[in-house]
Amino acid sequence: IMDLLSDKPTKKLAREFKIQIPNLINVSIETIEEILINTNVLPQFQRIPKTFNEIFSLVNQKLEHLNKRPKINKSEILKVLSDLVKIGAIQRGFNIRCPNCKVFSWYGIGNLNEVLICPGCLRSFVLPIADTDNSQHDQDRSFEYSLNPLSNMAVTQGVYPVLLALLILETIHQDMDHIVPGMNFGSLEKKEPISDFDFIYVHNGQIFGGECKLGKVLTKKDIKTMQAAYKLDFRAFFFVSQSTFDLDSHQLIEKAKQDILSQKQNARDFDVLILDGGMLFGESALPSEISKIK
């Protein structure tokens, strides 16, 4: 639900362009991001409000497309929406077009009145009963749900899978401490970090870390992060996906694991494990190796 209500940040889109388009190999991410920002086609945090019926339909479409899971009923989605509204992650209101200047604006539930003032042209107008913008002339307007700006930032910057991974791992490594969600590793001589770990924690005096993704694709940069974890004497490293990694990503991981195993002179315990969306949401079992790591 939070993912489909979020906008897509320019930095992540720039990285995806660089990965998917070979001709951009020599173009920096910062340059691509600057182009995207300057074109103004992707405004930062533009609310994407949706009605309950839209959310219900889109969630089930997404689940059916991903794993052909059984449909979720309306009461389950209402319960989740209620919890998200209660903690302020999602806000209720209306996205309404001003009849004077024709600009859409978001009116949160706390700012609603029978007469509204457009933040654009500053003229007042009566809150329309029917949702005429969506051709619903014979139906009253339904409340819409939208992420608040901080929730949107958490989703689009990849914080969500990090939190899910730590919550899941804590059920096994219950005495984990020194938890750091996001840490750069580098040297004093170089300005750029050598690696950036999405999370780190300590369990039984040993370091664990991971790389988290919203999607299905891993790159060589992610493999270098895992290799840095091995050199820094991590006990285990997790690749986490809110979805499911594709075949190419699995092959990258397996090759990197074999390269590490071939270093017999530095042979020691170092596990590389995958946590996918099914595991994060309790729909499939966690790798049995996790509980064996002491």
mmCIF file of N, CA and C in Angstrom, residues 69-134:
data_model
loop_
_atom_site.group_PDB
_atom_site.id
_atom_site.type_symbol
_atom_site.label_atom_id
_atom_site.label_comp_id
_atom_site.label_asym_id
_atom_site.label_seq_id
_atom_site.Cartn_x
_atom_site.Cartn_y
_atom_site.Cartn_z
ATOM 1 N N ARG A 69 -0.889 -15.051 -5.583
ATOM 2 C CA ARG A 69 -1.422 -15.342 -4.251
ATOM 3 C C ARG A 69 -2.940 -15.157 -4.250
ATOM 4 N N PRO A 70 -3.639 -15.755 -3.274
ATOM 5 C CA PRO A 70 -5.084 -15.511 -3.182
ATOM 6 C C PRO A 70 -5.357 -14.049 -2.882
ATOM 7 N N LYS A 71 -6.500 -13.573 -3.352
ATOM 8 C CA LYS A 71 -6.834 -12.175 -3.163
ATOM 9 C C LYS A 71 -7.040 -11.842 -1.690
ATOM 10 N N ILE A 72 -6.700 -10.591 -1.338
ATOM 11 C CA ILE A 72 -6.929 -10.092 0.013
ATOM 12 C C ILE A 72 -8.301 -9.437 0.044
ATOM 13 N N ASN A 73 -9.083 -9.718 1.083
ATOM 14 C CA ASN A 73 -10.427 -9.139 1.124
ATOM 15 C C ASN A 73 -10.387 -7.709 1.653
ATOM 16 N N LYS A 74 -11.513 -7.026 1.525
ATOM 17 C CA LYS A 74 -11.571 -5.606 1.865
ATOM 18 C C LYS A 74 -11.353 -5.354 3.354
ATOM 19 N N SER A 75 -11.810 -6.256 4.206
ATOM 20 C CA SER A 75 -11.650 -6.043 5.649
ATOM 21 C C SER A 75 -10.181 -6.063 6.053
ATOM 22 N N GLU A 76 -9.373 -6.906 5.386
ATOM 23 C CA GLU A 76 -7.940 -6.961 5.691
ATOM 24 C C GLU A 76 -7.257 -5.655 5.301
ATOM 25 N N ILE A 77 -7.587 -5.142 4.118
ATOM 26 C CA ILE A 77 -6.965 -3.899 3.663
ATOM 27 C C ILE A 77 -7.438 -2.714 4.514
ATOM 28 N N LEU A 78 -8.707 -2.718 4.902
ATOM 29 C CA LEU A 78 -9.204 -1.668 5.797
ATOM 30 C C LEU A 78 -8.465 -1.676 7.122
ATOM 31 N N LYS A 79 -8.156 -2.880 7.641
ATOM 32 C CA LYS A 79 -7.422 -2.980 8.910
ATOM 33 C C LYS A 79 -6.023 -2.379 8.770
ATOM 34 N N VAL A 80 -5.338 -2.698 7.657
ATOM 35 C CA VAL A 80 -3.987 -2.162 7.432
ATOM 36 C C VAL A 80 -4.040 -0.642 7.272
ATOM 37 N N LEU A 81 -4.993 -0.158 6.479
ATOM 38 C CA LEU A 81 -5.137 1.284 6.288
ATOM 39 C C LEU A 81 -5.413 1.987 7.613
ATOM 40 N N SER A 82 -6.257 1.375 8.437
ATOM 41 C CA SER A 82 -6.575 1.953 9.743
ATOM 42 C C SER A 82 -5.335 2.079 10.610
ATOM 43 N N ASP A 83 -4.498 1.037 10.599
ATOM 44 C CA ASP A 83 -3.256 1.068 11.392
ATOM 45 C C ASP A 83 -2.301 2.141 10.875
ATOM 46 N N LEU A 84 -2.202 2.265 9.542
ATOM 47 C CA LEU A 84 -1.294 3.253 8.953
ATOM 48 C C LEU A 84 -1.774 4.679 9.205
ATOM 49 N N VAL A 85 -3.094 4.883 9.179
ATOM 50 C CA VAL A 85 -3.650 6.211 9.477
ATOM 51 C C VAL A 85 -3.443 6.538 10.956
ATOM 52 N N LYS A 86 -3.583 5.532 11.807
ATOM 53 C CA LYS A 86 -3.464 5.735 13.250
ATOM 54 C C LYS A 86 -2.067 6.234 13.642
ATOM 55 N N ILE A 87 -1.030 5.716 12.976
ATOM 56 C CA ILE A 87 0.339 6.138 13.297
ATOM 57 C C ILE A 87 0.785 7.325 12.453
ATOM 58 N N GLY A 88 -0.091 7.814 11.570
ATOM 59 C CA GLY A 88 0.221 9.011 10.788
ATOM 60 C C GLY A 88 1.037 8.764 9.540
ATOM 61 N N ALA A 89 1.292 7.492 9.199
ATOM 62 C CA ALA A 89 2.056 7.195 7.986
ATOM 63 C C ALA A 89 1.255 7.547 6.741
ATOM 64 N N ILE A 90 -0.059 7.390 6.821
ATOM 65 C CA ILE A 90 -0.957 7.742 5.728
ATOM 66 C C ILE A 90 -1.983 8.747 6.233
ATOM 67 N N GLN A 91 -2.327 9.694 5.393
ATOM 68 C CA GLN A 91 -3.272 10.745 5.753
ATOM 69 C C GLN A 91 -4.505 10.667 4.862
ATOM 70 N N ARG A 92 -5.646 11.073 5.419
ATOM 71 C CA ARG A 92 -6.890 11.092 4.645
ATOM 72 C C ARG A 92 -7.227 12.513 4.213
ATOM 73 N N GLY A 93 -7.900 12.617 3.087
ATOM 74 C CA GLY A 93 -8.315 13.922 2.598
ATOM 75 C C GLY A 93 -8.845 13.813 1.180
ATOM 76 N N PHE A 94 -8.815 14.930 0.472
ATOM 77 C CA PHE A 94 -9.279 14.964 -0.914
ATOM 78 C C PHE A 94 -8.250 15.682 -1.778
ATOM 79 N N ASN A 95 -8.065 15.192 -2.985
ATOM 80 C CA ASN A 95 -7.284 15.902 -3.996
ATOM 81 C C ASN A 95 -8.295 16.569 -4.923
ATOM 82 N N ILE A 96 -8.446 17.886 -4.812
ATOM 83 C CA ILE A 96 -9.559 18.575 -5.464
ATOM 84 C C ILE A 96 -9.048 19.625 -6.448
ATOM 85 N N ARG A 97 -9.719 19.699 -7.610
ATOM 86 C CA ARG A 97 -9.386 20.713 -8.604
ATOM 87 C C ARG A 97 -10.156 21.996 -8.298
ATOM 88 N N CYS A 98 -9.440 23.097 -8.232
ATOM 89 C CA CYS A 98 -10.085 24.392 -8.022
ATOM 90 C C CYS A 98 -10.922 24.748 -9.252
ATOM 91 N N PRO A 99 -12.193 25.101 -9.081
ATOM 92 C CA PRO A 99 -13.033 25.429 -10.246
ATOM 93 C C PRO A 99 -12.630 26.744 -10.910
ATOM 94 N N ASN A 100 -11.830 27.545 -10.226
ATOM 95 C CA ASN A 100 -11.421 28.841 -10.773
ATOM 96 C C ASN A 100 -10.136 28.758 -11.598
ATOM 97 N N CYS A 101 -9.048 28.233 -10.970
ATOM 98 C CA CYS A 101 -7.759 28.179 -11.673
ATOM 99 C C CYS A 101 -7.428 26.791 -12.219
ATOM 100 N N LYS A 102 -8.279 25.783 -11.887
ATOM 101 C CA LYS A 102 -8.160 24.417 -12.405
ATOM 102 C C LYS A 102 -6.934 23.669 -11.885
ATOM 103 N N VAL A 103 -6.344 24.127 -10.791
ATOM 104 C CA VAL A 103 -5.173 23.464 -10.214
ATOM 105 C C VAL A 103 -5.620 22.467 -9.149
ATOM 106 N N PHE A 104 -5.028 21.253 -9.180
ATOM 107 C CA PHE A 104 -5.301 20.260 -8.154
ATOM 108 C C PHE A 104 -4.521 20.600 -6.886
ATOM 109 N N SER A 105 -5.145 20.455 -5.731
ATOM 110 C CA SER A 105 -4.477 20.664 -4.439
ATOM 111 C C SER A 105 -4.980 19.618 -3.455
ATOM 112 N N TRP A 106 -4.125 19.284 -2.500
ATOM 113 C CA TRP A 106 -4.471 18.304 -1.471
ATOM 114 C C TRP A 106 -5.045 19.034 -0.251
ATOM 115 N N TYR A 107 -6.193 18.568 0.190
ATOM 116 C CA TYR A 107 -6.835 19.118 1.383
ATOM 117 C C TYR A 107 -6.952 17.992 2.408
ATOM 118 N N GLY A 108 -6.061 18.026 3.408
ATOM 119 C CA GLY A 108 -6.084 17.009 4.446
ATOM 120 C C GLY A 108 -7.335 17.101 5.283
ATOM 121 N N ILE A 109 -7.636 16.037 6.010
ATOM 122 C CA ILE A 109 -8.877 15.962 6.773
ATOM 123 C C ILE A 109 -8.966 17.083 7.808
ATOM 124 N N GLY A 110 -7.815 17.551 8.282
ATOM 125 C CA GLY A 110 -7.820 18.622 9.277
ATOM 126 C C GLY A 110 -8.074 19.996 8.689
ATOM 127 N N ASN A 111 -7.975 20.100 7.362
ATOM 128 C CA ASN A 111 -8.160 21.400 6.696
ATOM 129 C C ASN A 111 -9.465 21.481 5.913
ATOM 130 N N LEU A 112 -10.306 20.462 6.062
ATOM 131 C CA LEU A 112 -11.538 20.432 5.280
ATOM 132 C C LEU A 112 -12.623 21.305 5.894
ATOM 133 N N ASN A 113 -13.410 21.886 5.007
ATOM 134 C CA ASN A 113 -14.566 22.682 5.402
ATOM 135 C C ASN A 113 -15.539 22.643 4.229
ATOM 136 N N GLU A 114 -16.745 23.125 4.448
ATOM 137 C CA GLU A 114 -17.682 23.184 3.327
ATOM 138 C C GLU A 114 -17.213 24.163 2.264
ATOM 139 N N VAL A 115 -16.495 25.202 2.701
ATOM 140 C CA VAL A 115 -15.919 26.177 1.773
ATOM 141 C C VAL A 115 -14.403 26.096 1.893
ATOM 142 N N LEU A 116 -13.716 25.887 0.776
ATOM 143 C CA LEU A 116 -12.267 25.741 0.750
ATOM 144 C C LEU A 116 -11.629 26.945 0.071
ATOM 145 N N ILE A 117 -10.359 27.178 0.416
ATOM 146 C CA ILE A 117 -9.595 28.246 -0.241
ATOM 147 C C ILE A 117 -8.482 27.602 -1.042
ATOM 148 N N CYS A 118 -8.432 27.886 -2.324
ATOM 149 C CA CYS A 118 -7.404 27.331 -3.196
ATOM 150 C C CYS A 118 -6.045 27.942 -2.842
ATOM 151 N N PRO A 119 -5.007 27.114 -2.586
ATOM 152 C CA PRO A 119 -3.677 27.662 -2.279
ATOM 153 C C PRO A 119 -3.006 28.278 -3.499
ATOM 154 N N GLY A 120 -3.608 28.070 -4.700
ATOM 155 C CA GLY A 120 -3.045 28.643 -5.914
ATOM 156 C C GLY A 120 -3.557 30.046 -6.182
ATOM 157 N N CYS A 121 -4.830 30.152 -6.523
ATOM 158 C CA CYS A 121 -5.394 31.461 -6.864
ATOM 159 C C CYS A 121 -5.960 32.194 -5.645
ATOM 160 N N LEU A 122 -6.025 31.507 -4.480
ATOM 161 C CA LEU A 122 -6.472 32.078 -3.201
ATOM 162 C C LEU A 122 -7.961 32.442 -3.201
ATOM 163 N N ARG A 123 -8.715 31.927 -4.156
ATOM 164 C CA ARG A 123 -10.166 32.176 -4.179
ATOM 165 C C ARG A 123 -10.880 31.019 -3.481
ATOM 166 N N SER A 124 -12.027 31.299 -2.937
ATOM 167 C CA SER A 124 -12.789 30.283 -2.210
ATOM 168 C C SER A 124 -13.778 29.591 -3.149
ATOM 169 N N PHE A 125 -14.102 28.331 -2.799
ATOM 170 C CA PHE A 125 -15.100 27.579 -3.554
ATOM 171 C C PHE A 125 -15.726 26.534 -2.635
ATOM 172 N N VAL A 126 -16.901 26.083 -2.991
ATOM 173 C CA VAL A 126 -17.618 25.096 -2.189
ATOM 174 C C VAL A 126 -17.070 23.699 -2.470
ATOM 175 N N LEU A 127 -16.835 22.931 -1.400
ATOM 176 C CA LEU A 127 -16.361 21.561 -1.550
ATOM 177 C C LEU A 127 -17.353 20.765 -2.393
ATOM 178 N N PRO A 128 -16.925 20.286 -3.570
ATOM 179 C CA PRO A 128 -17.862 19.559 -4.439
ATOM 180 C C PRO A 128 -18.257 18.207 -3.844
ATOM 181 N N ILE A 129 -19.521 17.893 -3.937
ATOM 182 C CA ILE A 129 -20.027 16.632 -3.404
ATOM 183 C C ILE A 129 -19.664 15.465 -4.314
ATOM 184 N N ALA A 130 -19.855 15.637 -5.608
ATOM 185 C CA ALA A 130 -19.560 14.570 -6.569
ATOM 186 C C ALA A 130 -18.119 14.671 -7.058
ATOM 187 N N ASP A 131 -17.547 13.524 -7.424
ATOM 188 C CA ASP A 131 -16.178 13.479 -7.942
ATOM 189 C C ASP A 131 -16.224 13.639 -9.454
ATOM 190 N N THR A 132 -16.493 14.848 -9.898
ATOM 191 C CA THR A 132 -16.678 15.093 -11.331
ATOM 192 C C THR A 132 -15.384 14.959 -12.130
ATOM 193 N N ASP A 133 -14.216 15.110 -11.464
ATOM 194 C CA ASP A 133 -12.941 14.984 -12.176
ATOM 195 C C ASP A 133 -12.730 13.574 -12.704
ATOM 196 N N ASN A 134 -13.336 12.582 -12.026
ATOM 197 C CA ASN A 134 -13.239 11.197 -12.473
ATOM 198 C C ASN A 134 -14.555 10.707 -13.076
#
